[in-house]
Amino acid sequence: MPTLPQPQAASPPKPIPVCAQARVYMLICAAKCGELAQPIRYTLCQSRLFWRKTAMPQPADLIISNARVLTQDLVVPRAAAVAVRGTRIVAVGSAEDCAEFKGPATRVVDAQQCTLLPGFIDSHLHLLWGAIGLGHAQLQAAASAADVQRLLREHDHAHAGQPGLRGQGLRYNIISARGQLDAVAADRPLLVTAYDGHTAWANTCALQQAGILNGGEPSGPNSVIVRDAAGVATGELREAGAMEPVRKLFPDPSTARQRQLVQHAVQLLNAAGVTSVHNMDGDLEQMQLYQAMERAHEMNLRVYVPYHVTPAATLEMLAVAAEMQSVRGAFVRGGAAKFFMDGVLESYTALLVTPYADAPHTRGDALFSLEHFIRMAAACDRMGLQVAVHCCGDGAVRRALDGFAEIQHLNGPRDSRHRIEHIELIAPADLQRFRKLGVIASMQTAHCPPDMLATDVWPARAGHDRWPLSFAWRAVRTCGAHFVNGSDWSVAPFNPMLGLDAGLNRLPWAPGQPNDHLTLYQLLPGYTRDAAWAEFKEHEKGRICSGLLADLVLLDADLEQTATELVKNVRPVMTIVDGRIVHGA
């Protein structure tokens, strides 16, 4: 079994004395930075270990001083200043330490005692999907059918002349029939997707043109075209196989337009302090788009792109995954495979161990049988690919864990760092299996239904008895799982501060139930150090250490001194990627 880092302490990091372990650690950092050409000497700087060359160091390009540096490094957890030269961090320590790297052209930034962190790493995000969605009507704020109609009309007015109309971000239980969308557009296709992307609602025109109004079947598994008693489609489409006939009515943007949209999305992500993402969908064409942007120096975001293994994929098709695995750019790289084991609770497509609380006739279904998953995932594992599996229901989580256990038996243990995504529900018997199998728990704190609104159908689907292990971040983490965080944008906002807010301010589902909220010191590693580890890049990023990549975010407040209920208001004032300032002055 691969060796996992120990669960992070819940208390604030404290300075440590100089010791042999620290000296060896810093020597390794220096070696990775290529700094061992000259002798190294160590000095103790305000109880922090700091190293520098005996010769006068080359000037830094940038020094950030007077900062509250939370390095996310277990050896040197705090500092006051950081120096950057080129694409790398060259010094971490006190203001005096980093001042030695100041030259005539060095820019010095006074952080004014605000927090400096490693750049945020979003461990679950859909970059191209989210970027394209920026061009649709945004319906996240809609609380009624009238709101939906108003927002769609406003978007249509601002984008006149489009042959069809798209909306996204809608919550459940707001649109119930296609006629509500016909009132907006009766003569051209209209398609609105739910916030989670697993359900959509279409108008009559779209259903007619797609050939599924009065008949027809979904084009994929675990999908439902909802129909009334007469067999006529109501407009509700559950999962990709049901949506695909309507989606085909809306041509994908051109490659040039996709590139523009991704550039815009990257700018927005940088403004939120995000410097790396694990892009949890992908194919070779999408990767090639990102590569073209990297070659043109248009990519200011590091993107880890897996190959999507669909239920229809064959072993021969994994040759594409191998081609993507060979991509090892500074900003775009492959090396993973993504599976969807189930859907979501909201549309009854998540696989549960026991029936849904509000639909006792079903437990949902899986996209992969256990045997099919083992066959395909074991082949990926033999190729050296990391396997990530979408599992919302506790039944899907169990099936993925069963599969990973069998894959270890078949292929032998290795440092695979396989992962399960979402884990909205988990059965008590499966909590300890993450640690035993070395499986990463990739969860999204912003997913938890926060307000128990009338439109939040999730709690009713799960039922009161399952609430104690719903979105169980603390329970999963306490059992030794390696926990990383993300947004699943565009399902939820990509702003890491909202993810921190959700994790910090989580309340029990009901009186007497456990509270799965986390502390700041438990949450930050999931956006930094541990997220880098989850993509095999812990020696390159995720911490503020000499020799590592200069991916940094400077906030406008001292995060540790900010009241938890105000964390959501904290903003980045500067984001640095590869040593370049990509957001802020």
Coordinates of C-alpha atoms in Angstrom, one line a residue:
M1 CA 0.0 0.0 0.0
P2 CA 1.4 3.5 -0.9
T3 CA 2.5 5.5 2.1
L4 CA 0.2 8.4 2.7
P5 CA 1.0 11.6 4.6
Q6 CA -0.4 11.6 8.1
P7 CA -3.6 13.5 8.6
Q8 CA -2.8 17.2 9.2
A9 CA -3.0 18.6 12.7
A10 CA -6.0 20.7 13.6
S11 CA -4.0 23.3 15.4
P12 CA -2.1 26.2 13.9
P13 CA 1.4 25.5 12.6
K14 CA 4.2 26.4 15.0
P15 CA 7.9 27.2 14.4
I16 CA 10.2 24.3 15.0
P17 CA 13.9 24.3 16.1
V18 CA 16.7 23.6 13.8
C19 CA 17.4 19.8 13.8
A20 CA 19.1 17.2 11.7
Q21 CA 15.8 16.3 9.9
A22 CA 15.3 19.9 8.9
R23 CA 18.9 20.3 7.6
V24 CA 18.5 17.2 5.4
Y25 CA 15.1 18.5 4.2
M26 CA 16.5 21.9 3.2
L27 CA 19.5 20.2 1.6
I28 CA 17.1 18.3 -0.6
C29 CA 15.2 21.5 -1.5
A30 CA 18.5 23.1 -2.4
A31 CA 19.5 20.2 -4.6
K32 CA 16.2 20.3 -6.4
C33 CA 16.8 24.0 -7.1
G34 CA 20.2 23.3 -8.4
E35 CA 21.8 25.4 -5.7
L36 CA 24.5 22.9 -4.6
A37 CA 27.1 24.2 -7.0
Q38 CA 28.4 26.3 -4.1
P39 CA 28.6 25.5 -0.4
I40 CA 25.5 25.9 1.6
R41 CA 25.3 27.4 5.1
Y42 CA 22.3 27.4 7.4
T43 CA 21.2 30.2 9.7
L44 CA 18.5 30.3 12.3
C45 CA 16.2 33.2 11.5
Q46 CA 13.5 34.0 14.1
S47 CA 13.1 30.3 14.9
R48 CA 12.8 29.3 11.3
L49 CA 15.3 27.4 9.2
F50 CA 16.6 29.4 6.2
W51 CA 19.4 28.6 3.8
R52 CA 21.4 30.7 1.3
K53 CA 24.6 30.5 -0.7
T54 CA 27.8 31.7 0.8
A55 CA 28.3 33.8 -2.3
M56 CA 26.2 36.9 -2.9
P57 CA 22.9 35.5 -4.3
Q58 CA 21.6 36.5 -7.7
P59 CA 19.0 39.2 -7.4
A60 CA 15.4 38.2 -7.2
D61 CA 12.8 39.5 -9.6
L62 CA 10.2 39.9 -6.8
I63 CA 10.2 40.0 -3.1
I64 CA 7.0 39.9 -1.0
S65 CA 7.7 41.1 2.5
N66 CA 5.9 42.0 5.7
A67 CA 3.5 39.0 5.0
R68 CA 1.9 36.3 7.1
V69 CA 3.3 33.5 5.0
L70 CA 1.5 30.2 5.6
T71 CA 3.9 28.0 3.7
Q72 CA 1.9 24.7 4.1
D73 CA 5.3 23.1 4.7
L74 CA 5.5 20.8 7.7
V75 CA 9.1 21.6 8.4
V76 CA 9.0 25.4 8.1
P77 CA 5.3 26.3 8.4
R78 CA 5.6 30.1 8.7
A79 CA 7.7 32.9 7.3
A80 CA 7.5 36.7 6.8
A81 CA 8.9 37.1 3.3
V82 CA 9.4 35.3 0.0
A83 CA 11.8 36.0 -2.9
V84 CA 11.1 34.8 -6.5
R85 CA 13.5 34.6 -9.4
G86 CA 12.3 33.4 -12.7
T87 CA 9.8 30.7 -12.3
R88 CA 11.0 29.5 -8.8
I89 CA 11.0 30.5 -5.2
V90 CA 14.6 31.2 -4.2
A91 CA 14.2 32.2 -0.5
V92 CA 11.7 31.9 2.3
G93 CA 12.3 33.5 5.7
S94 CA 12.4 36.9 7.4
A95 CA 12.3 40.2 5.7
E96 CA 16.1 40.5 6.4
D97 CA 16.8 37.1 4.9
C98 CA 15.0 38.0 1.6
A99 CA 16.4 41.5 1.5
E100 CA 19.7 39.8 0.6
F101 CA 18.2 39.0 -2.7
K102 CA 17.2 42.6 -3.5
G103 CA 18.8 44.1 -6.6
P104 CA 18.3 47.3 -8.6
A105 CA 15.5 45.7 -10.7
T106 CA 13.9 43.7 -7.9
R107 CA 10.2 44.6 -7.2
V108 CA 9.4 44.7 -3.5
V109 CA 5.7 44.2 -2.4
D110 CA 4.7 45.2 1.1
A111 CA 2.0 42.6 2.0
Q112 CA 0.9 44.8 5.0
Q113 CA 0.6 41.7 7.3
C114 CA -1.8 40.0 4.9
T115 CA -1.7 36.2 4.3
L116 CA 0.5 34.8 1.5
L117 CA -0.3 31.2 0.5
P118 CA 0.7 28.8 -2.2
G119 CA -1.6 29.2 -5.2
F120 CA -4.9 27.5 -4.8
I121 CA -5.2 24.1 -6.5
D122 CA -8.8 23.2 -7.4
S123 CA -8.8 19.4 -7.3
H124 CA -12.1 18.9 -9.3
L125 CA -13.1 21.3 -12.0
H126 CA -14.5 21.3 -15.6
L127 CA -12.5 23.9 -17.4
L128 CA -13.9 23.8 -21.0
W129 CA -17.4 22.9 -19.9
G130 CA -17.4 25.8 -17.4
A131 CA -15.9 28.2 -19.9
I132 CA -18.5 27.4 -22.6
G133 CA -21.2 27.8 -19.9
L134 CA -20.1 31.4 -19.3
G135 CA -21.9 32.1 -22.6
H136 CA -25.2 30.8 -21.4
A137 CA -27.9 32.5 -19.3
Q138 CA -26.9 32.2 -15.7
L139 CA -29.8 30.9 -13.6
Q140 CA -28.2 30.3 -10.2
A141 CA -30.2 33.1 -8.6
A142 CA -33.6 31.9 -9.9
A143 CA -36.1 31.0 -7.2
S144 CA -39.2 30.6 -9.3
A145 CA -40.3 29.8 -12.9
A146 CA -40.9 33.5 -13.4
D147 CA -37.3 34.2 -12.4
V148 CA -36.1 31.7 -14.9
Q149 CA -38.2 33.2 -17.7
R150 CA -37.0 36.7 -16.9
L151 CA -33.3 35.7 -16.8
L152 CA -33.7 33.8 -20.1
R153 CA -35.4 36.8 -21.8
E154 CA -32.7 39.2 -20.6
H155 CA -30.0 37.0 -21.9
D156 CA -31.8 36.5 -25.2
H157 CA -32.2 40.3 -25.6
A158 CA -28.5 40.8 -24.9
H159 CA -27.5 38.1 -27.4
A160 CA -30.0 38.6 -30.2
G161 CA -29.9 36.5 -33.3
Q162 CA -28.9 33.2 -31.7
P163 CA -30.7 30.2 -33.3
G164 CA -31.2 28.6 -29.9
L165 CA -31.2 29.6 -26.3
R166 CA -29.2 28.0 -23.4
G167 CA -29.3 28.4 -19.7
Q168 CA -27.4 26.8 -16.8
G169 CA -27.2 26.6 -13.0
L170 CA -30.9 26.0 -12.3
R171 CA -31.9 24.4 -9.0
Y172 CA -34.3 21.5 -8.9
N173 CA -38.1 21.8 -8.4
I174 CA -38.4 25.2 -10.2
I175 CA -39.2 24.1 -13.8
S176 CA -41.8 21.3 -14.0
A177 CA -43.0 21.3 -17.6
R178 CA -41.8 22.3 -21.0
G179 CA -44.6 24.8 -21.3
Q180 CA -42.9 27.1 -18.9
L181 CA -40.0 27.3 -21.3
D182 CA -42.3 27.6 -24.4
A183 CA -43.4 30.9 -22.9
V184 CA -39.9 32.2 -23.5
A185 CA -39.2 30.7 -26.9
A186 CA -41.7 28.6 -28.8
D187 CA -40.2 28.7 -32.2
R188 CA -36.6 27.7 -31.5
P189 CA -34.8 25.2 -29.3
L190 CA -34.3 26.1 -25.6
L191 CA -32.3 24.0 -23.2
V192 CA -31.7 24.7 -19.5
T193 CA -29.3 22.5 -17.4
A194 CA -29.4 22.0 -13.6
Y195 CA -26.5 23.3 -11.5
D196 CA -25.0 19.8 -11.3
G197 CA -25.2 19.2 -15.1
H198 CA -27.0 15.9 -14.6
T199 CA -30.5 17.1 -15.5
A200 CA -31.8 19.4 -18.1
W201 CA -35.2 20.9 -19.2
A202 CA -36.1 21.4 -22.8
N203 CA -38.9 23.3 -24.6
T204 CA -41.3 21.6 -27.0
C205 CA -39.5 22.8 -30.1
A206 CA -36.2 21.3 -28.9
L207 CA -37.9 18.0 -28.1
Q208 CA -39.6 17.9 -31.5
Q209 CA -36.4 18.7 -33.4
A210 CA -34.5 16.0 -31.4
G211 CA -37.2 13.4 -32.2
I212 CA -38.0 12.5 -28.6
L213 CA -41.2 14.4 -27.9
N214 CA -43.5 11.5 -28.6
G215 CA -41.1 8.6 -28.6
G216 CA -37.4 7.7 -28.7
E217 CA -35.0 6.3 -26.2
P218 CA -32.0 7.8 -24.4
S219 CA -28.7 7.4 -26.3
G220 CA -26.8 6.2 -23.2
P221 CA -27.1 4.2 -19.9
N222 CA -28.6 5.3 -16.6
S223 CA -30.6 8.0 -18.4
V224 CA -34.3 8.9 -18.5
I225 CA -36.5 11.0 -20.7
V226 CA -39.3 11.8 -18.3
R227 CA -42.8 11.3 -19.9
D228 CA -46.3 11.9 -18.8
A229 CA -49.1 9.3 -18.6
A230 CA -49.7 9.7 -22.3
G231 CA -46.1 9.0 -23.2
V232 CA -45.2 12.6 -24.2
A233 CA -41.9 14.0 -22.9
T234 CA -42.5 16.5 -20.1
G235 CA -39.2 18.3 -20.9
E236 CA -37.2 16.9 -18.1
L237 CA -34.1 14.9 -19.2
R238 CA -32.0 13.0 -16.7
E239 CA -28.3 12.3 -17.4
A240 CA -26.2 12.6 -20.6
G241 CA -27.9 9.9 -22.6
A242 CA -31.3 11.7 -22.4
M243 CA -29.8 15.1 -23.0
E244 CA -27.6 14.3 -25.9
P245 CA -30.3 14.3 -28.6
V246 CA -31.2 17.9 -27.6
R247 CA -27.6 19.0 -27.1
K248 CA -26.8 18.1 -30.7
L249 CA -29.2 20.9 -31.7
F250 CA -26.7 23.4 -30.3
P251 CA -23.4 23.3 -32.2
D252 CA -20.2 23.4 -30.1
P253 CA -18.4 26.8 -30.4
S254 CA -15.5 26.8 -32.9
T255 CA -12.0 26.0 -31.7
A256 CA -11.1 29.7 -31.9
R257 CA -14.2 30.6 -29.8
Q258 CA -13.4 27.9 -27.3
R259 CA -10.0 29.3 -26.9
Q260 CA -11.3 32.7 -26.2
L261 CA -13.8 31.3 -23.6
V262 CA -11.0 29.3 -21.9
Q263 CA -8.8 32.4 -21.8
H264 CA -11.6 34.3 -20.1
A265 CA -12.2 31.5 -17.6
V266 CA -8.5 31.3 -16.8
Q267 CA -8.5 35.0 -16.1
L268 CA -11.4 34.6 -13.7
L269 CA -9.8 31.7 -12.0
N270 CA -6.5 33.6 -11.6
A271 CA -8.5 36.5 -10.1
A272 CA -9.8 34.0 -7.5
G273 CA -6.2 32.9 -6.6
V274 CA -6.5 29.6 -8.5
T275 CA -3.2 28.6 -10.2
S276 CA -3.8 24.9 -10.9
V277 CA -6.8 22.7 -11.6
H278 CA -7.5 19.0 -11.9
N279 CA -9.8 19.0 -15.0
M280 CA -12.2 16.2 -14.2
D281 CA -13.4 15.5 -17.8
G282 CA -11.3 15.4 -20.9
D283 CA -10.3 14.0 -24.2
L284 CA -7.4 14.4 -26.6
E285 CA -9.1 17.2 -28.5
Q286 CA -9.6 19.2 -25.3
M287 CA -6.0 18.6 -24.2
Q288 CA -4.7 19.7 -27.6
L289 CA -6.7 23.0 -27.2
Y290 CA -4.9 23.6 -23.9
Q291 CA -1.5 22.6 -25.4
A292 CA -2.0 25.2 -28.2
M293 CA -2.7 27.8 -25.6
E294 CA 0.5 26.8 -23.7
R295 CA 2.6 27.0 -26.9
A296 CA 1.2 30.5 -27.5
H297 CA 1.9 31.6 -23.9
E298 CA -1.8 32.1 -23.3
M299 CA -2.2 29.5 -20.5
N300 CA -1.7 30.9 -17.0
L301 CA -3.2 27.9 -15.3
R302 CA -1.7 24.5 -14.7
V303 CA -4.2 21.9 -16.0
Y304 CA -4.1 18.1 -15.2
V305 CA -6.3 16.4 -17.8
P306 CA -7.5 12.9 -17.4
Y307 CA -8.9 10.7 -20.2
H308 CA -12.7 10.0 -19.8
V309 CA -13.4 6.3 -19.8
T310 CA -17.0 5.9 -20.8
P311 CA -19.1 2.7 -20.3
A312 CA -18.8 2.2 -24.1
A313 CA -15.0 2.5 -24.1
T314 CA -12.9 -0.6 -25.1
L315 CA -9.4 -1.6 -24.0
E316 CA -8.1 -0.6 -27.4
M317 CA -9.4 2.9 -26.9
L318 CA -7.0 3.3 -23.9
A319 CA -4.3 4.0 -26.5
V320 CA -5.7 7.6 -26.4
A321 CA -5.2 7.7 -22.7
A322 CA -1.6 6.6 -23.2
E323 CA -1.1 9.4 -25.8
M324 CA -2.5 11.9 -23.3
Q325 CA -0.3 10.4 -20.5
S326 CA 2.8 11.3 -22.6
V327 CA 2.0 15.0 -22.4
R328 CA 4.2 16.5 -19.7
G329 CA 4.1 20.3 -20.3
A330 CA 4.7 22.9 -17.6
F331 CA 1.0 23.9 -17.8
V332 CA -0.7 20.9 -19.5
R333 CA -0.2 17.3 -18.6
G334 CA -2.0 14.0 -18.6
G335 CA -1.6 10.8 -16.5
A336 CA -5.1 10.0 -15.3
A337 CA -8.3 8.3 -16.3
K338 CA -11.8 9.5 -15.2
F339 CA -14.8 7.1 -14.7
F340 CA -18.4 7.9 -13.8
M341 CA -19.7 5.2 -11.5
D342 CA -23.1 6.8 -11.0
G343 CA -25.1 10.1 -11.4
V344 CA -26.6 12.3 -8.7
L345 CA -29.1 11.9 -5.9
E346 CA -31.2 14.8 -7.2
S347 CA -32.3 12.8 -10.3
Y348 CA -32.3 9.4 -8.6
T349 CA -29.3 8.3 -10.7
A350 CA -26.8 8.0 -7.9
L351 CA -26.3 4.4 -6.7
L352 CA -27.3 3.8 -3.1
V353 CA -26.8 0.9 -0.7
T354 CA -30.4 1.0 0.3
P355 CA -33.4 2.7 -1.5
Y356 CA -34.0 6.4 -1.7
A357 CA -35.9 7.8 1.2
D358 CA -38.5 9.5 -1.0
A359 CA -38.5 6.8 -3.7
P360 CA -38.3 3.4 -2.0
H361 CA -38.8 1.6 -5.3
T362 CA -35.2 2.4 -6.4
R363 CA -31.6 2.4 -5.3
G364 CA -30.5 4.1 -8.5
D365 CA -28.1 2.4 -10.9
A366 CA -24.5 2.3 -11.9
L367 CA -22.8 3.1 -15.2
F368 CA -20.3 0.3 -14.6
S369 CA -20.8 -3.2 -13.2
L370 CA -18.1 -4.2 -10.8
E371 CA -16.6 -6.6 -13.3
H372 CA -16.6 -4.0 -16.1
F373 CA -15.0 -1.4 -13.8
I374 CA -12.3 -3.8 -12.7
R375 CA -11.5 -4.8 -16.3
M376 CA -11.1 -1.2 -17.5
A377 CA -9.6 0.4 -14.4
A378 CA -7.1 -2.5 -13.9
A379 CA -5.9 -1.8 -17.5
C380 CA -5.5 1.8 -16.6
D381 CA -3.6 0.9 -13.4
R382 CA -1.2 -1.3 -15.4
M383 CA -0.5 1.6 -17.7
G384 CA 0.5 3.7 -14.6
L385 CA -2.5 5.9 -14.8
Q386 CA -4.2 7.4 -11.8
V387 CA -7.9 6.5 -11.7
A388 CA -10.5 8.9 -10.5
V389 CA -14.1 7.8 -10.1
H390 CA -17.2 10.0 -9.8
C391 CA -19.3 8.5 -6.9
C392 CA -22.1 10.4 -5.3
G393 CA -24.1 7.6 -3.7
D394 CA -22.8 5.3 -1.0
G395 CA -23.4 2.3 -3.3
A396 CA -21.1 3.8 -5.9
V397 CA -18.4 4.5 -3.3
R398 CA -18.6 0.9 -2.2
R399 CA -18.3 -0.4 -5.7
A400 CA -15.3 1.7 -6.5
L401 CA -13.6 0.7 -3.3
D402 CA -14.3 -3.0 -4.1
G403 CA -12.9 -2.4 -7.5
F404 CA -9.7 -0.8 -6.2
A405 CA -9.2 -3.6 -3.7
E406 CA -9.4 -6.2 -6.5
I407 CA -7.1 -4.1 -8.8
Q408 CA -4.5 -4.1 -6.0
H409 CA -4.9 -7.9 -5.8
L410 CA -4.5 -8.3 -9.6
N411 CA -1.8 -5.8 -10.3
G412 CA 0.0 -5.6 -7.0
P413 CA 0.2 -2.5 -4.8
R414 CA 1.9 0.6 -6.1
D415 CA 1.9 4.4 -5.4
S416 CA -1.2 4.8 -7.5
R417 CA -3.0 7.5 -5.6
H418 CA -6.4 6.5 -7.1
R419 CA -9.2 8.7 -6.0
I420 CA -13.0 8.8 -5.5
E421 CA -14.7 12.1 -6.3
H422 CA -17.6 13.7 -4.4
I423 CA -18.6 11.0 -1.8
E424 CA -21.8 12.7 -1.0
L425 CA -22.9 9.6 1.0
I426 CA -20.8 6.9 2.5
A427 CA -21.7 3.8 4.5
P428 CA -20.1 3.5 8.0
A429 CA -18.4 0.2 7.0
D430 CA -16.5 1.9 4.2
L431 CA -15.0 4.8 6.1
Q432 CA -11.8 3.0 7.1
R433 CA -11.3 1.5 3.6
F434 CA -9.9 4.7 2.1
R435 CA -6.9 4.6 4.4
K436 CA -6.4 0.9 4.0
L437 CA -6.5 1.0 0.2
G438 CA -4.6 4.4 0.0
V439 CA -7.5 5.9 -1.9
I440 CA -7.8 9.7 -2.0
A441 CA -11.1 11.3 -0.9
S442 CA -11.7 14.2 -3.3
M443 CA -14.6 16.1 -1.9
Q444 CA -16.2 19.5 -2.5
T445 CA -17.2 21.5 0.5
A446 CA -19.3 23.9 -1.6
H447 CA -21.5 21.1 -2.7
C448 CA -23.3 20.6 0.7
P449 CA -26.8 22.1 0.5
P450 CA -26.3 25.0 2.8
D451 CA -29.7 26.5 3.3
M452 CA -32.2 23.6 3.2
L453 CA -34.3 25.6 0.8
A454 CA -37.6 24.2 -0.6
T455 CA -35.7 23.7 -3.9
D456 CA -33.0 21.6 -2.2
V457 CA -34.3 18.1 -3.0
W458 CA -31.0 16.4 -1.8
P459 CA -31.9 16.1 1.9
A460 CA -35.2 14.4 1.0
R461 CA -33.5 12.0 -1.4
A462 CA -31.0 10.9 1.2
G463 CA -33.3 10.8 4.1
H464 CA -32.8 11.6 7.8
D465 CA -31.2 8.3 8.6
R466 CA -28.3 9.0 6.1
W467 CA -27.7 12.6 7.1
P468 CA -25.0 11.8 9.7
L469 CA -22.7 10.5 6.9
S470 CA -23.8 13.0 4.2
F471 CA -20.9 15.1 2.9
A472 CA -19.0 13.7 5.8
W473 CA -15.7 15.6 5.4
R474 CA -14.6 15.4 9.0
A475 CA -15.5 11.7 9.4
V476 CA -13.7 10.7 6.2
R477 CA -10.7 12.7 7.2
T478 CA -10.6 11.5 10.8
C479 CA -10.5 7.9 9.5
G480 CA -7.2 8.7 7.8
A481 CA -8.3 9.4 4.3
H482 CA -6.2 11.8 2.2
F483 CA -8.7 14.6 1.8
V484 CA -8.5 17.2 -1.1
N485 CA -10.9 19.9 -1.9
G486 CA -12.3 21.4 -5.1
S487 CA -15.3 23.2 -6.6
D488 CA -16.6 21.0 -9.4
W489 CA -17.1 24.3 -11.3
S490 CA -19.5 25.0 -13.0
V491 CA -21.6 23.0 -10.5
A492 CA -20.5 25.3 -7.8
P493 CA -18.5 28.6 -7.8
F494 CA -14.8 28.2 -8.2
N495 CA -13.9 30.8 -5.6
P496 CA -11.8 28.9 -3.0
M497 CA -13.0 31.4 -0.3
L498 CA -16.5 30.0 -0.7
G499 CA -15.2 26.5 -0.4
L500 CA -13.4 27.5 2.8
D501 CA -16.6 29.3 4.0
A502 CA -18.7 26.2 3.5
G503 CA -16.1 24.0 5.3
L504 CA -15.6 26.4 8.2
N505 CA -19.3 27.2 8.8
R506 CA -21.0 23.9 8.3
L507 CA -23.8 23.3 10.7
P508 CA -25.4 19.9 11.7
W509 CA -28.2 18.7 9.5
A510 CA -30.5 18.5 12.6
P511 CA -30.2 18.9 16.4
G512 CA -28.2 16.1 17.9
Q513 CA -26.5 15.2 14.6
P514 CA -22.7 15.4 14.1
N515 CA -21.1 18.5 12.7
D516 CA -18.7 17.8 9.9
H517 CA -17.2 21.3 9.7
L518 CA -13.4 21.6 9.5
T519 CA -10.9 24.1 10.8
L520 CA -8.8 26.5 8.6
Y521 CA -5.7 24.4 9.2
Q522 CA -7.5 21.3 8.1
L523 CA -9.0 22.9 5.0
L524 CA -6.0 24.8 3.6
P525 CA -3.8 21.7 2.8
G526 CA -6.7 20.3 0.7
Y527 CA -6.3 23.4 -1.6
T528 CA -2.5 23.4 -1.6
R529 CA 0.0 20.8 -0.3
D530 CA -2.3 17.8 -0.4
A531 CA -3.9 18.8 -3.7
A532 CA -0.4 18.8 -5.2
W533 CA 0.3 15.4 -3.7
A534 CA -3.0 14.1 -5.3
E535 CA -1.5 14.9 -8.8
F536 CA 2.0 13.6 -8.0
K537 CA 3.4 17.2 -8.0
E538 CA 4.2 17.6 -4.3
H539 CA 7.9 18.3 -5.1
E540 CA 7.0 21.1 -7.5
K541 CA 4.1 23.0 -6.0
G542 CA 1.6 23.2 -3.2
R543 CA 4.1 24.7 -0.6
I544 CA 6.1 27.8 -0.3
C545 CA 9.6 26.5 -0.2
S546 CA 12.9 27.4 -1.9
G547 CA 13.2 25.6 -5.2
L548 CA 9.5 25.1 -5.8
L549 CA 7.4 26.8 -8.5
A550 CA 6.5 30.4 -7.8
D551 CA 2.7 29.9 -7.8
L552 CA 1.4 32.2 -5.0
V553 CA -1.6 34.1 -3.9
L554 CA -1.6 37.2 -1.7
L555 CA -4.9 37.9 0.1
D556 CA -6.3 41.2 1.3
A557 CA -6.5 40.1 4.9
D558 CA -4.8 38.1 7.6
L559 CA -6.8 34.9 7.1
E560 CA -6.0 33.5 10.6
Q561 CA -7.4 36.7 12.2
T562 CA -10.5 36.8 10.1
A563 CA -13.8 35.7 11.7
T564 CA -14.9 32.5 10.1
E565 CA -18.2 34.0 9.0
L566 CA -16.2 36.7 7.1
V567 CA -13.8 34.4 5.3
K568 CA -16.0 34.4 2.2
N569 CA -15.4 38.1 1.8
V570 CA -11.6 37.8 1.6
R571 CA -10.2 38.5 -1.8
P572 CA -6.8 37.9 -3.6
V573 CA -4.9 41.1 -4.3
M574 CA -2.2 39.4 -6.3
T575 CA -1.9 36.0 -8.0
I576 CA 1.5 34.7 -9.3
V577 CA 1.8 31.8 -11.7
D578 CA 5.3 30.6 -12.8
G579 CA 6.8 33.7 -11.3
R580 CA 4.6 36.1 -13.3
I581 CA 1.9 38.3 -11.8
V582 CA -1.3 37.3 -13.6
H583 CA -3.7 39.1 -11.3
G584 CA -3.3 42.3 -9.4
A585 CA -0.9 45.2 -9.8

